[in-house]
Amino acid sequence: MAKLDLGLFGQHSVRHVRQTEVAECGLACLAMVASFHGLDIDLNTLRRRHAPSLRGASLKSLIAVADQLGFASRPVKLPLDALGDLHLPAILHWDMNHYVVLERIERGRALILDPAAGAARRVPLAEVSHHFTGVALELRPAAGFEPVNQRQRLHLRQLWGRMRGWKRAAAQTLALTIVLQAFTLASPYYMQLALDSVVPALDSNLLAVLALGFGLFTLFNVGASLLRGFVLLSVGTTMGYALATNLARRLFRLPVEWFERRHVGDVLSRFQSVQPIQDALTQGLVGSLVDGVLAVLTFALMLWYSATLALIALGAFLLYALVRLISFGFERDAREAGIVTIAKEQSTLIETVRGIVTLRLFGREAERHVLWQNRLADATNAQIGVARIGIWQQAANTLIFGLENVVTIWLAIRLVLSGGFSVGMVVAYLAYKQQFLTRVASLIDQGIAFRMLGLHLERLGDIALEEEDRGFGASGGHDSPFSGHIQLKGIFYRYSPTDPLILNGIDLDVPAGSHIAITGPSGGGKSTLAKIILGLVNPDGGEVLIDGVPLRRFGFRSYQSQVAAVLQEDSLFAGSIADNIALFDEQADPEKVMRSAVMAAIHQEIMAMPMKYETLVGDMGSALSGGQKARVLLARALYREPKLLLLDEGTAHLDYQTEKAVNQAVNNLGITRIIIAHRSETIANSEISFILDGGRMDSMVSTCS
């Protein structure tokens, strides 16, 4: 079990890059080493140029990418005691399935930058021996290497520039805030008048007038405060909603491969970065402007009272600003570690809840609890790191401004004794000084918060800067309906540029209305081929023709609106059976829903349920059996009345008689069908079958008429 670590690590010269996708630790390590040598490139840009494989990166693939970045690579196999002889920073093969960066070795400890972890760690060499596999990769800039900045950043203006109404709301908030601050500026003067004019003269009438005037000012101030609160609530809610919906719209339009490479907890955690950006665009932006202006005005008043005292306060402010700037790097690393580790903990918890049946069957609840507990400990360590930095900052704040207050009071009282100050002036000055220090401290905090937005913008940039799925581009000019004829010509596909071809020149002609089956060894690329046929995955080479027209010209959205499929990873959504068959169509046709269920051989079982078609399916279909779920998914596909139906093991959960009934009903539709299956009964029902093996497609004998 992981132990809670209350320590902080020292600064390091290599910029830490955290991996986002599941299998991109190698790319992240290359980005770290490249940045050390002056090639500042972000992971998003590197990923788009050199797409990583979902199955991980081999040393050979890392060398190929490093060569394109302008580095000369030298893979070495060495014992642990020779690590210090490496040209550092170097990439180490770690735990047999991971890569990390070794920056340097000092006093028996290795400074390790792990792309899957938080900040840099100083790991004792004895512990390194438990992880290091003995393989390392040295990288040196080759001839012609150019250190340039190739980082692509998401800027704040790209988010707020598309929003309407925020400028007007910000102006209203600014005006109301100035009214509030005017009251704050006037209050110390009220105390000075009361002490220096009313008390010596014993003038109760003047005191009453002052009290009445400032009382009315207070009521006016309360009204302005209420209005400002409602304006901030309105604009904050509106902007937060707009940011979240725009981000979600972008997310839902990203390629399928993007989701396959990320944990669900990490994706969800990125949405939490919307909140600090929302605060910055509403309260933070206006607050910074007001604090800056009024801090200057307050400092001018302080100078009018005493230049010496004002300069002491200014010196304390500058010293505190220096402390915050020095600690910013530590704070940013700690906050980033907190975000990432919490995302991992949430991912583990979500996966555990989803797989509780499997865990219960295998009796692995305790082991899974230990795994989650380790992730929770990592998240807690990160939160402790943030809190620890906050404690040091607060201690510095207390020390600096505490000593400043002692010196200020000492000098102010000396001025009173010498006749340069009245008692009322001392009280008023101390109030103005407190306001000044409060505002400038808030200004520093807001400045740090704005700099910290870079962390949140980097996380949102993984969504906002990613290219949308090609299906959302130009739809093409082909308006004719799809007849069902599809052709594949010379289709090539590999998981990454350095992986072997999984589809090697596939040719396939499926006439309209035909019924074919594709079989072959598991892991041979059948499901990938299905996604290429459906336009969900872009092949590396070759062309998909729809009625003789290239898919890109026919239009992805037009094509996908006329096809349907049941894929292995398909799932049901929370709602009723009818909702899932119609996929929550707002204008669902009940008769069409029932007709689809009849063809899928699930109608009788639905009618036997107490709520019939309004029966809830539970979480991802947990209330249904495997066969029932498969047939509801099939009914959902048939509800679209497609011209092409593709089933990837879509009938694997059905018994022979039920599958026969389903096949007979679908046969009567006369649509094109492509079945991916292993069962001989399913394959035998097709007109012709193909075997996909070794990246190539071969036809088998016809099996039925």
Tab-separated table of C-alpha atoms in Angstrom, residues 23 217 317 593 638 695:
chain	number	residue	atom	x	y	z
A	23	ALA	CA	0.069	4.359	-24.043
A	217	PHE	CA	-23.946	55.566	2.553
A	317	PHE	CA	4.128	44.037	-0.520
A	593	VAL	CA	-40.180	0.460	-32.226
A	638	LEU	CA	-33.096	-2.087	-37.321
A	695	GLY	CA	-3.825	-8.706	-42.847
